[in-house]
Amino acid sequence: MKLKNEQEQKVKAGRYGKNFGGQYVPETLMTELEKVNKVFNELKDDAAFKAELHELLNNYANRPSLLYYAKNMTEDLGGAKIYLKREDLNHTGAHKINNVIGQVLLAKHLGKKRLICETGAGQHGVATATIATLMGMECEVFMGEEDTKRQRLNVYRMNLLGAKVKAVTTGSRVLKDAVNAALQDWASRSEDTFYVMGSAVGPAPFPEMVKHFQSVISKESKKQLQEQAGRLPDMVVACVGGGSNAIGSFAAYIQDPTVKLVGVEAAGKGVQTDKTAATIERGTVGIFHGMKSMFMQNEDGQINPVYSISAGLDYPGVGPEHAALAECNRAQYVGITDDEAVAAFDYIAKEEGIVAAIESCHAVAYVQKIAPTMAKDQIIICTLSGRGDKDVASIAKYKGVQIDE
Ligand SMILES: *Cc1c(COP(=O)(O)O)cnc(C)c1O
């Protein structure tokens, strides 16, 4: 979607750091985003809204999620104590549902009847289809045609849940094209439609809303670690695609200077190769999907294809708050390769009996490297963003083992 340069001056709200974030969208969407921003700010601290949100989070999505002391990993790695924040135990198997519940409640309060969203691997589409059905709303999921072929099972799952999946045939027919198509659909029929954004990206107020709804992760972990160990962690580690599970895992600790924050990007075949998705390390500042942030792009601002073994980390940009946290060095961003993530997938299964999402295993792989360099009285919290059942077949294939699905 083309942005209008003159809009850059108009944007005041939703800025992170020096200049990331903003609202680079056509006029028609500016008005709608203003409505969304207003309802979000009116309701986010409203007692009745919070009660409604927590009722669904606790009694439908299975919150609070466990903060689990990983004793075997801790002993094996021989350094810092490792605690796993178990978002993999949520209904639909990942952190995405936290955000979807929050945004769909806002949509309901705005009187919307139809939900749209983008999806890459299908995880966010499944979460949105699930909550749409629960709330009796219509749901249409935009998915790149390439992704509909690679993720047939999730397409079927979304249909089963009553959603329509729209195969997007523009551009490279992948996630970035699905976001464009969803933004266009929203601009053309915002009267009855709400766009449920799947990560901490897009025009303001999406990055802030998504952070707000995902911050339940760190609010819980802070309280849980206080109960279990009586103190703050020394480090919080989470994987970064668009950055929603990471910003939610960091949120409650950003003001605690002793807590190191580490975001783990997908390095793919290597950060210095052209088969990578390590946006903060390799990207440059640009404007895309309605926001100013870091992107994998060429000199003309054309978005480059990105690559990772994990479909959930395969996004050519990153949320604007992560770009700002990197810029001011409040958080550190590191790359983990496919090979390292696959090794971590095996490792955590064998040590802890947990089959974790390949996305989450990027964070686990970093913990494997850093924990042994830390003291035994130090503490790491690592977010397991999702469960790995969806990845078993493709990991087997990656290792040259053919299994029937
Ligand atoms: C979608 C997804 C991610 C990446 O998205 P973020 O917005 O960066 O959190 C990571 N892990 C899992 C399991 C996912 O489904």
PDB file of C-alpha atoms in Angstrom, residues 60-180:
ATOM      1  CA  TYR A  60     -11.242 -19.826  27.833  1.00  0.00           C
ATOM      2  CA  ALA A  61      -7.555 -19.379  26.974  1.00  0.00           C
ATOM      3  CA  ASN A  62      -6.205 -21.156  30.091  1.00  0.00           C
ATOM      4  CA  ARG A  63      -4.341 -18.279  31.757  1.00  0.00           C
ATOM      5  CA  PRO A  64      -2.331 -17.655  33.822  1.00  0.00           C
ATOM      6  CA  SER A  65       0.263 -19.721  31.971  1.00  0.00           C
ATOM      7  CA  LEU A  66       2.823 -21.588  34.074  1.00  0.00           C
ATOM      8  CA  LEU A  67       6.236 -20.212  34.956  1.00  0.00           C
ATOM      9  CA  TYR A  68       8.096 -23.491  35.054  1.00  0.00           C
ATOM     10  CA  TYR A  69      11.545 -24.004  36.598  1.00  0.00           C
ATOM     11  CA  ALA A  70      13.481 -26.049  34.040  1.00  0.00           C
ATOM     12  CA  LYS A  71      15.584 -28.076  36.455  1.00  0.00           C
ATOM     13  CA  ASN A  72      17.055 -30.489  33.912  1.00  0.00           C
ATOM     14  CA  MET A  73      18.169 -27.764  31.512  1.00  0.00           C
ATOM     15  CA  THR A  74      19.557 -25.722  34.399  1.00  0.00           C
ATOM     16  CA  GLU A  75      21.621 -28.650  35.708  1.00  0.00           C
ATOM     17  CA  ASP A  76      22.778 -29.664  32.255  1.00  0.00           C
ATOM     18  CA  LEU A  77      23.875 -26.160  31.223  1.00  0.00           C
ATOM     19  CA  GLY A  78      25.506 -25.534  34.605  1.00  0.00           C
ATOM     20  CA  GLY A  79      24.960 -21.779  34.894  1.00  0.00           C
ATOM     21  CA  ALA A  80      21.970 -19.482  35.429  1.00  0.00           C
ATOM     22  CA  LYS A  81      18.653 -20.910  36.634  1.00  0.00           C
ATOM     23  CA  ILE A  82      16.222 -21.235  33.720  1.00  0.00           C
ATOM     24  CA  TYR A  83      12.493 -20.583  34.004  1.00  0.00           C
ATOM     25  CA  LEU A  84      10.183 -21.167  31.034  1.00  0.00           C
ATOM     26  CA  LYS A  85       7.083 -19.007  30.547  1.00  0.00           C
ATOM     27  CA  ARG A  86       4.686 -21.535  29.054  1.00  0.00           C
ATOM     28  CA  GLU A  87       2.597 -19.717  26.409  1.00  0.00           C
ATOM     29  CA  ASP A  88       2.565 -23.060  24.599  1.00  0.00           C
ATOM     30  CA  LEU A  89      -0.090 -24.188  27.089  1.00  0.00           C
ATOM     31  CA  ASN A  90      -2.653 -21.586  25.978  1.00  0.00           C
ATOM     32  CA  HIS A  91      -5.715 -22.633  24.007  1.00  0.00           C
ATOM     33  CA  THR A  92      -4.775 -22.789  20.281  1.00  0.00           C
ATOM     34  CA  GLY A  93      -1.179 -23.439  21.331  1.00  0.00           C
ATOM     35  CA  ALA A  94       0.554 -20.059  21.324  1.00  0.00           C
ATOM     36  CA  HIS A  95       0.623 -16.528  22.740  1.00  0.00           C
ATOM     37  CA  LYS A  96      -1.413 -15.153  19.807  1.00  0.00           C
ATOM     38  CA  ILE A  97      -4.767 -15.718  21.505  1.00  0.00           C
ATOM     39  CA  ASN A  98      -3.952 -13.128  24.249  1.00  0.00           C
ATOM     40  CA  ASN A  99      -3.915 -10.360  21.675  1.00  0.00           C
ATOM     41  CA  VAL A 100      -6.810 -11.706  19.616  1.00  0.00           C
ATOM     42  CA  ILE A 101      -9.151 -11.798  22.627  1.00  0.00           C
ATOM     43  CA  GLY A 102      -8.277  -8.181  23.483  1.00  0.00           C
ATOM     44  CA  GLN A 103      -8.734  -6.827  19.963  1.00  0.00           C
ATOM     45  CA  VAL A 104     -11.954  -8.745  19.310  1.00  0.00           C
ATOM     46  CA  LEU A 105     -13.448  -7.317  22.511  1.00  0.00           C
ATOM     47  CA  LEU A 106     -12.574  -3.829  21.229  1.00  0.00           C
ATOM     48  CA  ALA A 107     -14.195  -4.687  17.876  1.00  0.00           C
ATOM     49  CA  LYS A 108     -17.340  -5.793  19.696  1.00  0.00           C
ATOM     50  CA  HIS A 109     -17.452  -2.513  21.617  1.00  0.00           C
ATOM     51  CA  LEU A 110     -17.079  -0.644  18.308  1.00  0.00           C
ATOM     52  CA  GLY A 111     -20.161  -2.512  17.043  1.00  0.00           C
ATOM     53  CA  LYS A 112     -18.270  -4.385  14.297  1.00  0.00           C
ATOM     54  CA  LYS A 113     -19.719  -7.608  12.885  1.00  0.00           C
ATOM     55  CA  ARG A 114     -16.878  -8.761  10.656  1.00  0.00           C
ATOM     56  CA  LEU A 115     -13.253  -9.543  11.565  1.00  0.00           C
ATOM     57  CA  ILE A 116     -10.390  -9.729   9.115  1.00  0.00           C
ATOM     58  CA  CYS A 117      -6.773 -10.641   9.718  1.00  0.00           C
ATOM     59  CA  GLU A 118      -3.585 -11.673   7.949  1.00  0.00           C
ATOM     60  CA  THR A 119      -1.780 -14.908   8.570  1.00  0.00           C
ATOM     61  CA  GLY A 120       1.516 -16.411   7.435  1.00  0.00           C
ATOM     62  CA  ALA A 121       1.816 -19.913   8.813  1.00  0.00           C
ATOM     63  CA  GLY A 122      -1.795 -19.857   9.944  1.00  0.00           C
ATOM     64  CA  GLN A 123      -1.344 -19.468  13.706  1.00  0.00           C
ATOM     65  CA  HIS A 124      -2.851 -15.994  13.955  1.00  0.00           C
ATOM     66  CA  GLY A 125      -5.605 -16.947  11.500  1.00  0.00           C
ATOM     67  CA  VAL A 126      -6.530 -19.942  13.652  1.00  0.00           C
ATOM     68  CA  ALA A 127      -6.586 -17.831  16.839  1.00  0.00           C
ATOM     69  CA  THR A 128      -8.751 -15.165  15.177  1.00  0.00           C
ATOM     70  CA  ALA A 129     -11.120 -17.745  13.641  1.00  0.00           C
ATOM     71  CA  THR A 130     -11.451 -19.344  17.084  1.00  0.00           C
ATOM     72  CA  ILE A 131     -12.420 -16.147  18.914  1.00  0.00           C
ATOM     73  CA  ALA A 132     -14.647 -15.012  16.018  1.00  0.00           C
ATOM     74  CA  THR A 133     -16.642 -18.229  16.361  1.00  0.00           C
ATOM     75  CA  LEU A 134     -16.808 -17.888  20.132  1.00  0.00           C
ATOM     76  CA  MET A 135     -18.144 -14.354  19.843  1.00  0.00           C
ATOM     77  CA  GLY A 136     -20.472 -15.090  16.906  1.00  0.00           C
ATOM     78  CA  MET A 137     -18.669 -12.836  14.440  1.00  0.00           C
ATOM     79  CA  GLU A 138     -17.895 -13.284  10.760  1.00  0.00           C
ATOM     80  CA  CYS A 139     -14.211 -13.904   9.990  1.00  0.00           C
ATOM     81  CA  GLU A 140     -12.142 -13.629   6.841  1.00  0.00           C
ATOM     82  CA  VAL A 141      -8.445 -14.530   6.857  1.00  0.00           C
ATOM     83  CA  PHE A 142      -6.041 -13.161   4.219  1.00  0.00           C
ATOM     84  CA  MET A 143      -3.247 -15.574   3.432  1.00  0.00           C
ATOM     85  CA  GLY A 144      -0.658 -15.509   0.657  1.00  0.00           C
ATOM     86  CA  GLU A 145      -1.451 -18.159  -1.954  1.00  0.00           C
ATOM     87  CA  GLU A 146       1.999 -19.712  -1.460  1.00  0.00           C
ATOM     88  CA  ASP A 147       1.289 -20.035   2.257  1.00  0.00           C
ATOM     89  CA  THR A 148      -2.149 -21.613   1.661  1.00  0.00           C
ATOM     90  CA  LYS A 149      -0.344 -24.368  -0.251  1.00  0.00           C
ATOM     91  CA  ARG A 150       2.388 -24.836   2.346  1.00  0.00           C
ATOM     92  CA  GLN A 151      -0.061 -24.768   5.261  1.00  0.00           C
ATOM     93  CA  ARG A 152      -3.031 -26.782   3.984  1.00  0.00           C
ATOM     94  CA  LEU A 153      -3.762 -28.207   7.411  1.00  0.00           C
ATOM     95  CA  ASN A 154      -4.204 -24.758   8.956  1.00  0.00           C
ATOM     96  CA  VAL A 155      -6.408 -23.644   6.034  1.00  0.00           C
ATOM     97  CA  TYR A 156      -8.643 -26.633   6.754  1.00  0.00           C
ATOM     98  CA  ARG A 157      -8.561 -25.834  10.472  1.00  0.00           C
ATOM     99  CA  MET A 158      -9.676 -22.233   9.875  1.00  0.00           C
ATOM    100  CA  ASN A 159     -12.503 -23.460   7.613  1.00  0.00           C
ATOM    101  CA  LEU A 160     -13.505 -25.935  10.297  1.00  0.00           C
ATOM    102  CA  LEU A 161     -13.754 -23.023  12.728  1.00  0.00           C
ATOM    103  CA  GLY A 162     -16.113 -21.245  10.346  1.00  0.00           C
ATOM    104  CA  ALA A 163     -13.693 -18.718   8.808  1.00  0.00           C
ATOM    105  CA  LYS A 164     -13.241 -17.924   5.130  1.00  0.00           C
ATOM    106  CA  VAL A 165      -9.633 -18.062   3.924  1.00  0.00           C
ATOM    107  CA  LYS A 166      -8.852 -15.684   1.087  1.00  0.00           C
ATOM    108  CA  ALA A 167      -5.797 -16.686  -0.964  1.00  0.00           C
ATOM    109  CA  VAL A 168      -3.855 -13.528  -1.865  1.00  0.00           C
ATOM    110  CA  THR A 169      -2.362 -13.637  -5.365  1.00  0.00           C
ATOM    111  CA  THR A 170      -0.533 -10.298  -5.481  1.00  0.00           C
ATOM    112  CA  GLY A 171       3.229  -9.756  -5.011  1.00  0.00           C
ATOM    113  CA  SER A 172       5.180 -12.819  -3.887  1.00  0.00           C
ATOM    114  CA  ARG A 173       1.925 -14.294  -2.467  1.00  0.00           C
ATOM    115  CA  VAL A 174       3.283 -14.504   1.091  1.00  0.00           C
ATOM    116  CA  LEU A 175       2.678 -12.862   4.485  1.00  0.00           C
ATOM    117  CA  LYS A 176       3.651  -9.309   3.519  1.00  0.00           C
ATOM    118  CA  ASP A 177       1.179  -9.454   0.633  1.00  0.00           C
ATOM    119  CA  ALA A 178      -1.528 -10.776   2.955  1.00  0.00           C
ATOM    120  CA  VAL A 179      -1.032  -7.722   5.245  1.00  0.00           C
ATOM    121  CA  ASN A 180      -1.367  -5.391   2.228  1.00  0.00           C
TER     122      ASN A 180
END
